[in-house]
Short mmCIF file of C-alpha atoms and ligand atoms in Angstrom, two decimals:
data_model
loop_
_atom_site.label_atom_id
_atom_site.label_comp_id
_atom_site.label_asym_id
_atom_site.label_seq_id
_atom_site.Cartn_x
_atom_site.Cartn_y
_atom_site.Cartn_z
CA MET A 1 0.00 0.00 0.00
CA SER A 2 1.37 3.37 -0.93
CA LYS A 3 1.88 6.06 1.69
CA VAL A 4 1.32 9.76 2.20
CA LEU A 5 4.51 11.68 2.99
CA ILE A 6 3.93 14.33 5.64
CA VAL A 7 6.81 16.76 5.49
CA GLY A 8 6.90 18.65 8.78
CA GLY A 9 4.66 16.07 10.46
CA ALA A 10 6.39 16.62 13.82
CA GLY A 11 5.09 20.18 13.89
CA TYR A 12 1.82 21.80 14.85
CA ILE A 13 -0.48 21.45 11.85
CA GLY A 14 1.33 18.47 10.29
CA SER A 15 0.91 16.35 13.42
CA HIS A 16 -2.85 16.93 13.39
CA ALA A 17 -3.03 15.96 9.71
CA ASN A 18 -1.00 12.84 10.47
CA LYS A 19 -3.42 11.81 13.22
CA LEU A 20 -6.44 12.33 10.96
CA PHE A 21 -4.97 10.56 7.92
CA THR A 22 -3.98 7.58 10.06
CA ALA A 23 -7.49 7.43 11.55
CA LYS A 24 -8.91 7.41 8.01
CA GLY A 25 -6.81 4.40 7.03
CA TYR A 26 -3.95 6.07 5.16
CA LYS A 27 -0.38 4.89 5.75
CA THR A 28 1.80 7.87 6.56
CA VAL A 29 5.50 8.68 6.76
CA VAL A 30 6.63 11.83 8.56
CA PHE A 31 9.72 13.51 7.10
CA ASP A 32 11.14 16.03 9.56
CA ASN A 33 14.54 17.32 10.69
CA LEU A 34 13.14 18.12 14.17
CA SER A 35 14.61 21.63 14.04
CA THR A 36 11.36 23.06 15.38
CA GLY A 37 9.15 19.95 15.50
CA HIS A 38 8.96 17.38 18.29
CA ARG A 39 9.62 13.68 17.75
CA ARG A 40 6.86 12.69 20.16
CA LEU A 41 4.27 14.62 18.12
CA ALA A 42 5.06 12.42 15.11
CA ARG A 43 3.41 9.55 16.92
CA TRP A 44 1.34 8.11 14.06
CA GLY A 45 2.66 6.18 11.07
CA GLU A 46 6.39 5.95 10.33
CA PHE A 47 9.12 8.51 10.88
CA PHE A 48 12.04 9.46 8.63
CA LYS A 49 14.55 11.93 10.02
CA GLY A 50 15.74 14.01 7.12
CA ASP A 51 16.45 17.52 6.00
CA LEU A 52 14.87 19.19 2.97
CA ALA A 53 18.14 21.05 2.45
CA ASN A 54 19.77 17.71 1.71
CA PRO A 55 18.50 16.17 -1.56
CA ALA A 56 20.17 12.86 -0.63
CA ASP A 57 17.86 12.55 2.40
CA LEU A 58 14.87 13.06 0.15
CA ALA A 59 16.11 10.53 -2.40
CA ARG A 60 16.63 7.95 0.37
CA CYS A 61 13.16 8.57 1.75
CA PHE A 62 11.45 8.22 -1.64
CA LYS A 63 13.49 5.08 -2.31
CA LYS A 64 12.58 3.50 1.02
CA HIS A 65 8.85 4.30 0.88
CA LYS A 66 6.34 3.98 -1.92
CA ILE A 67 4.80 7.45 -1.75
CA SER A 68 1.58 8.38 -3.53
CA ALA A 69 1.16 11.99 -2.33
CA VAL A 70 3.08 14.64 -0.40
CA MET A 71 1.84 17.22 2.10
CA HIS A 72 4.27 20.00 2.92
CA PHE A 73 3.93 21.68 6.33
CA SER A 74 7.59 22.40 6.87
CA ALA A 75 8.19 26.15 6.80
CA PHE A 76 9.38 28.90 9.07
CA ALA A 77 6.36 31.03 9.95
CA TYR A 78 7.36 33.97 12.12
CA VAL A 79 6.45 37.08 10.17
CA GLY A 80 8.71 39.36 12.26
CA GLU A 81 11.73 37.08 11.90
CA SER A 82 11.18 36.91 8.14
CA VAL A 83 11.76 40.67 8.06
CA THR A 84 14.99 40.57 10.08
CA ASP A 85 16.36 37.35 8.55
CA PRO A 86 14.85 36.95 5.06
CA ALA A 87 17.66 34.65 3.88
CA LYS A 88 16.55 32.01 6.38
CA TYR A 89 13.02 32.19 4.97
CA TYR A 90 13.86 32.17 1.27
CA ARG A 91 16.30 29.30 1.78
CA ASN A 92 13.98 27.10 3.80
CA ASN A 93 10.54 28.02 2.53
CA VAL A 94 11.45 28.39 -1.16
CA ALA A 95 14.75 26.66 -2.03
CA ASN A 96 14.03 23.62 0.15
CA THR A 97 10.54 23.33 -1.33
CA ILE A 98 12.13 23.15 -4.79
CA ASN A 99 14.30 20.28 -3.50
CA LEU A 100 11.14 18.50 -2.38
CA LEU A 101 9.34 19.07 -5.68
CA ASP A 102 12.35 17.83 -7.63
CA ALA A 103 12.59 14.71 -5.46
CA MET A 104 8.92 14.11 -6.21
CA ARG A 105 9.55 14.45 -9.94
CA ALA A 106 12.43 11.98 -9.75
CA ALA A 107 10.22 9.51 -7.87
CA ARG A 108 7.26 10.17 -10.20
CA VAL A 109 4.97 11.36 -7.42
CA ASN A 110 2.63 14.08 -8.66
CA LYS A 111 0.13 14.91 -5.92
CA PHE A 112 1.08 17.75 -3.61
CA ILE A 113 -0.73 19.65 -0.88
CA PHE A 114 0.98 22.83 0.13
CA SER A 115 0.54 24.85 3.33
CA SER A 116 0.10 28.34 1.97
CA SER A 117 -1.14 31.35 3.89
CA CYS A 118 -3.51 34.29 3.77
CA ALA A 119 -0.25 36.26 4.01
CA VAL A 120 -0.01 35.97 0.19
CA TYR A 121 -2.70 38.67 -0.08
CA GLY A 122 -1.04 41.31 2.11
CA VAL A 123 -3.44 44.06 3.20
CA PRO A 124 -6.69 43.06 1.47
CA ALA A 125 -8.86 45.55 -0.42
CA ARG A 126 -12.03 43.90 0.89
CA LEU A 127 -13.38 41.43 3.44
CA PRO A 128 -14.09 38.56 3.50
CA MET A 129 -11.19 37.73 1.21
CA PRO A 130 -11.82 35.48 -1.85
CA GLU A 131 -9.10 33.72 -3.84
CA THR A 132 -9.58 36.22 -6.68
CA LEU A 133 -7.75 38.94 -4.73
CA PRO A 134 -4.31 39.68 -6.16
CA PHE A 135 -1.20 38.35 -4.43
CA ALA A 136 0.40 41.36 -2.71
CA PRO A 137 2.34 40.12 0.32
CA VAL A 138 3.74 42.74 2.69
CA ASN A 139 6.54 40.73 4.30
CA PRO A 140 9.16 38.15 3.26
CA TYR A 141 7.20 35.29 4.85
CA GLY A 142 4.19 36.06 2.64
CA ARG A 143 6.48 36.45 -0.37
CA THR A 144 7.92 32.96 0.20
CA LYS A 145 4.40 31.51 0.08
CA LYS A 146 3.56 33.52 -3.04
CA MET A 147 6.75 32.36 -4.75
CA VAL A 148 6.06 28.72 -4.00
CA GLU A 149 2.52 29.04 -5.33
CA GLU A 150 3.95 30.49 -8.56
CA ILE A 151 6.47 27.65 -8.76
CA LEU A 152 3.65 25.14 -8.26
CA ALA A 153 1.67 26.63 -11.16
CA ASP A 154 4.75 26.39 -13.40
CA TYR A 155 5.54 22.81 -12.31
CA SER A 156 1.93 21.89 -12.89
CA ALA A 157 1.98 23.27 -16.45
CA ALA A 158 5.37 21.82 -17.33
CA TYR A 159 5.57 18.53 -15.41
CA GLY A 160 1.97 17.60 -14.67
CA LEU A 161 2.13 18.27 -10.92
CA LYS A 162 -1.35 18.16 -9.34
CA TYR A 163 -1.53 20.45 -6.35
CA ALA A 164 -3.75 22.16 -3.84
CA ALA A 165 -2.38 25.29 -2.16
CA LEU A 166 -4.28 25.66 1.10
CA ARG A 167 -4.19 29.26 2.30
CA TYR A 168 -4.66 29.11 6.03
CA PHE A 169 -5.92 32.05 8.01
CA ASN A 170 -4.90 31.94 11.72
CA ALA A 171 -4.38 28.31 12.69
CA ALA A 172 -5.43 27.81 16.30
CA GLY A 173 -6.73 25.27 18.82
CA ALA A 174 -5.47 21.74 19.39
CA ASP A 175 -6.49 18.12 19.01
CA PRO A 176 -9.66 17.76 21.16
CA ALA A 177 -8.13 14.60 22.72
CA ALA A 178 -4.99 16.66 23.53
CA GLU A 179 -2.69 14.12 21.87
CA THR A 180 -0.98 16.91 19.96
CA GLY A 181 -1.07 20.69 19.81
CA GLU A 182 0.91 23.87 19.39
CA LEU A 183 4.35 23.85 21.01
CA HIS A 184 6.59 26.61 19.70
CA PHE A 185 9.73 27.88 21.40
CA PRO A 186 9.87 30.83 21.35
CA GLU A 187 6.13 31.42 21.20
CA THR A 188 4.89 34.55 19.41
CA HIS A 189 1.25 33.72 18.67
CA LEU A 190 -1.59 35.43 20.44
CA ILE A 191 -3.59 32.47 21.75
CA PRO A 192 -0.77 30.49 23.44
CA LEU A 193 0.60 33.73 24.88
CA ALA A 194 -2.82 34.63 26.29
CA LEU A 195 -3.08 31.13 27.79
CA ASP A 196 0.41 31.54 29.29
CA ALA A 197 -0.80 34.75 30.91
CA ALA A 198 -3.94 33.05 32.22
CA ALA A 199 -1.77 30.25 33.66
CA GLY A 200 0.50 32.77 35.40
CA LEU A 201 3.50 31.94 33.20
CA ARG A 202 3.71 35.54 32.04
CA LYS A 203 2.69 38.74 33.76
CA ASN A 204 0.63 40.21 30.96
CA ILE A 205 -0.19 40.17 27.29
CA LYS A 206 0.86 43.05 25.09
CA VAL A 207 -1.78 44.16 22.59
CA PHE A 208 0.01 45.33 19.48
CA GLY A 209 -1.93 48.40 18.37
CA SER A 210 -5.19 49.82 19.71
CA ASN A 211 -5.92 52.45 17.06
CA TYR A 212 -6.65 50.26 14.04
CA PRO A 213 -9.80 51.02 12.02
CA THR A 214 -11.65 48.10 13.63
CA PRO A 215 -14.59 48.06 16.09
CA ASP A 216 -12.41 48.02 19.24
CA GLY A 217 -9.22 49.37 17.66
CA THR A 218 -7.32 46.05 17.82
CA CYS A 219 -6.53 43.75 14.85
CA LEU A 220 -9.12 41.33 13.53
CA ARG A 221 -8.13 37.80 12.60
CA ASP A 222 -9.98 34.74 11.35
CA TYR A 223 -9.06 31.90 13.74
CA ILE A 224 -9.46 28.46 12.23
CA HIS A 225 -9.26 25.25 14.24
CA VAL A 226 -6.27 23.07 13.40
CA THR A 227 -8.44 19.93 13.15
CA ASP A 228 -10.60 21.72 10.57
CA LEU A 229 -7.40 22.49 8.65
CA ALA A 230 -6.41 18.81 8.85
CA GLU A 231 -9.84 17.86 7.47
CA ALA A 232 -9.30 20.22 4.52
CA HIS A 233 -6.07 18.35 3.71
CA LEU A 234 -7.97 15.08 3.61
CA LEU A 235 -10.63 16.53 1.30
CA ALA A 236 -7.98 18.13 -0.90
CA LEU A 237 -6.16 14.83 -1.31
CA ARG A 238 -9.39 13.02 -2.20
CA TYR A 239 -10.14 15.79 -4.68
CA LEU A 240 -6.73 15.42 -6.36
CA GLU A 241 -7.08 11.62 -6.32
CA LYS A 242 -10.34 12.03 -8.28
CA GLY A 243 -8.57 14.19 -10.86
CA GLY A 244 -9.56 17.64 -9.53
CA ALA A 245 -7.84 20.65 -11.09
CA SER A 246 -4.90 22.24 -9.28
CA GLY A 247 -5.43 25.53 -7.48
CA GLY A 248 -5.58 27.56 -4.29
CA PHE A 249 -8.20 27.46 -1.53
CA ASN A 250 -8.72 29.84 1.38
CA LEU A 251 -9.29 28.14 4.71
CA GLY A 252 -10.96 30.36 7.28
CA ASN A 253 -14.23 30.62 9.19
CA GLY A 254 -15.26 33.91 7.60
CA LYS A 255 -15.52 35.69 10.93
CA GLY A 256 -13.03 38.13 12.47
CA PHE A 257 -12.22 38.31 16.16
CA SER A 258 -10.24 41.16 17.66
CA VAL A 259 -7.20 40.72 19.89
CA LEU A 260 -9.34 41.81 22.85
CA ASP A 261 -12.11 39.32 21.89
CA VAL A 262 -9.49 36.57 22.07
CA VAL A 263 -8.14 37.75 25.42
CA HIS A 264 -11.65 37.94 26.92
CA ALA A 265 -12.59 34.51 25.58
CA ALA A 266 -9.34 33.12 27.02
CA GLU A 267 -10.28 34.53 30.43
CA LYS A 268 -13.71 32.95 30.18
CA VAL A 269 -12.41 29.53 29.15
CA THR A 270 -9.55 29.38 31.66
CA GLY A 271 -11.17 31.21 34.57
CA GLY A 272 -7.93 33.20 34.88
CA LYS A 273 -7.39 36.93 34.82
CA ILE A 274 -5.25 38.28 31.98
CA THR A 275 -3.57 41.65 32.36
CA VAL A 276 -3.55 43.56 29.10
CA VAL A 277 -0.88 46.13 28.28
CA MET A 278 -1.44 48.35 25.26
CA ALA A 279 1.66 48.42 23.06
CA PRO A 280 2.64 49.96 19.72
CA ARG A 281 1.62 48.31 16.46
CA ARG A 282 3.74 45.35 15.33
CA PRO A 283 5.28 46.15 11.93
CA GLY A 284 3.74 44.18 9.05
CA ASP A 285 0.40 43.43 10.76
CA PRO A 286 -2.59 43.99 8.44
CA PRO A 287 -5.53 45.54 10.41
CA ALA A 288 -8.01 42.81 9.46
CA LEU A 289 -7.79 39.40 7.79
CA VAL A 290 -11.01 37.47 7.30
CA GLY A 291 -11.30 34.75 4.70
CA SER A 292 -14.04 33.59 2.42
CA ALA A 293 -13.81 29.81 2.16
CA ALA A 294 -16.71 29.58 -0.29
CA ARG A 295 -14.47 27.92 -2.87
CA ALA A 296 -13.23 25.23 -0.46
CA ARG A 297 -16.83 24.64 0.58
CA ARG A 298 -18.06 24.38 -3.02
CA ILE A 299 -15.23 22.38 -4.56
CA LEU A 300 -13.85 20.34 -1.66
CA GLY A 301 -17.04 20.11 0.41
CA TRP A 302 -15.16 21.56 3.41
CA ARG A 303 -17.30 22.55 6.43
CA PRO A 304 -15.36 23.64 9.51
CA SER A 305 -16.96 22.15 12.60
CA ARG A 306 -15.00 23.60 15.54
CA TYR A 307 -15.59 27.22 14.56
CA LYS A 308 -16.63 28.76 17.88
CA LEU A 309 -13.90 30.85 19.47
CA GLU A 310 -14.65 29.23 22.86
CA THR A 311 -14.21 25.74 21.35
CA ILE A 312 -10.90 26.74 19.80
CA LEU A 313 -9.68 28.17 23.10
CA ALA A 314 -11.00 25.28 25.22
CA ASP A 315 -9.14 22.76 23.02
CA ALA A 316 -5.98 24.88 23.09
CA TRP A 317 -6.27 25.21 26.88
CA ARG A 318 -6.57 21.43 27.41
CA TRP A 319 -3.32 20.93 25.47
CA HIS A 320 -1.69 23.94 27.12
CA ARG A 321 -2.30 22.55 30.60
CA LYS A 322 -0.92 19.19 29.56
CA THR A 323 2.31 20.85 28.39
CA LEU A 324 2.59 23.44 31.15
CA LYS A 325 5.74 21.90 32.61
CA GLU A 326 7.64 22.20 29.31
CA ARG A 327 6.41 25.75 28.91
CA THR A 328 7.52 26.61 32.45
CA CYS A 329 11.01 25.19 31.77
CA GLN A 330 11.36 27.44 28.72
CA LYS A 331 10.74 30.60 30.76
N1 LIG B 1 -0.84 39.96 18.90
C1 LIG B 1 -0.80 40.80 20.01
N2 LIG B 1 0.06 40.48 21.02
C2 LIG B 1 0.88 39.39 20.99
C3 LIG B 1 0.83 38.54 19.85
C4 LIG B 1 -0.04 38.86 18.82
O1 LIG B 1 -1.51 41.79 20.08
O2 LIG B 1 1.64 39.18 21.92
C5 LIG B 1 -1.78 40.27 17.83
C6 LIG B 1 -1.11 40.47 16.48
O3 LIG B 1 -0.73 41.81 16.35
C7 LIG B 1 -2.22 40.04 15.52
C8 LIG B 1 -3.00 38.98 16.30
O4 LIG B 1 -2.65 39.18 17.66
O5 LIG B 1 -3.07 41.10 15.29
C9 LIG B 1 -2.64 37.59 15.90
O6 LIG B 1 -1.21 37.47 15.93
P1 LIG B 1 -0.45 36.09 15.77
O7 LIG B 1 1.00 36.38 15.93
O8 LIG B 1 -1.07 35.06 16.65
O9 LIG B 1 -0.79 35.68 14.30
P2 LIG B 1 -0.53 36.50 12.96
O10 LIG B 1 -1.87 36.99 12.53
O11 LIG B 1 0.53 37.49 13.03
O12 LIG B 1 0.11 35.36 12.06
C10 LIG B 1 -0.61 34.30 11.55
C11 LIG B 1 0.33 33.13 11.31
C12 LIG B 1 1.36 33.46 10.26
C13 LIG B 1 0.64 33.95 9.03
C14 LIG B 1 -0.23 35.10 9.38
C15 LIG B 1 -0.97 35.60 8.19
O13 LIG B 1 0.97 32.78 12.50
O14 LIG B 1 2.08 32.31 9.95
O15 LIG B 1 -1.16 34.70 10.36
O16 LIG B 1 -1.24 36.93 8.37
F1 LIG B 1 1.52 34.39 8.12
#
């Protein structure tokens, strides 16, 4: 039986996809160098320690395993760091992806699901954002995702690659059974930081910007549960298996929550008090990002199920408490 290769399957979103694919009867192989991922999160299927920067690792992996499709979750994703160290981002997110695509060509594997981002659109002209908006990223991270999407279109035309580029909005939450979840060191994302504050691991949460043109002055984001993202990967693979045309799909809930909405919901879910400190805007933050996933709904049949902010936070909190000791050690 052929297998699905999950590149970056020891990381946050990849580990959830691995769990779901395994539950649905797929055989999986995780390919990861464990630079930011965790071996124990790659707990389903097989594991291959390898580095995308090293084509020989990829060749060995494709030789050892009969792979039918590849999902690629392995990218650096700190927007701020991409501004200060763009070389790191272009090398890993773009050059290493080319290595992966070329290894697929050599092994004659042509189905590819790519973790893209709403960051390809930059500051959108309208909300909710459809896929027809132009690509206009405002930071190197977003540009790496745009570049890879352009490479995918060219590889598709020239070499017959079949791909789905899944443009996530703000991935959040955790496996409801708390078998995997978000575990980044350092952590920069709003929800885990708010949960840290609720747990007493940090004194306060800084709100980056309170004078945006939004209802409460803080940024609006479309938080999408990581298990709903995993489900979209499953549907996208089935779609490609049935001969669906290559293309991009936005994955969001279509509803924006402000930074303060998230902090208040985190207080409600945890029962803790979170001290908020107003801080200057963070460079590169668009005021509002809200996605239209009408295309994913229509073509893939995707229906997010864990869309309530409280559900997202409750699932994240269960995982957060389970990993509190590791988080404490990192302080
Ligand atoms: N925020 C704060 N304080 C914090 C951390 C975040 O106010 O301590 C705010 C941010 O300014 C932003 C919102 O909370 O308005 C969400 O910030 P995150 O860092 O959690 O997420 P981002 O929206 O910056 O980034 C996410 C993904 C990126 C992706 C991006 C697309 O993590 O990979 O969405 O815009 F590129």
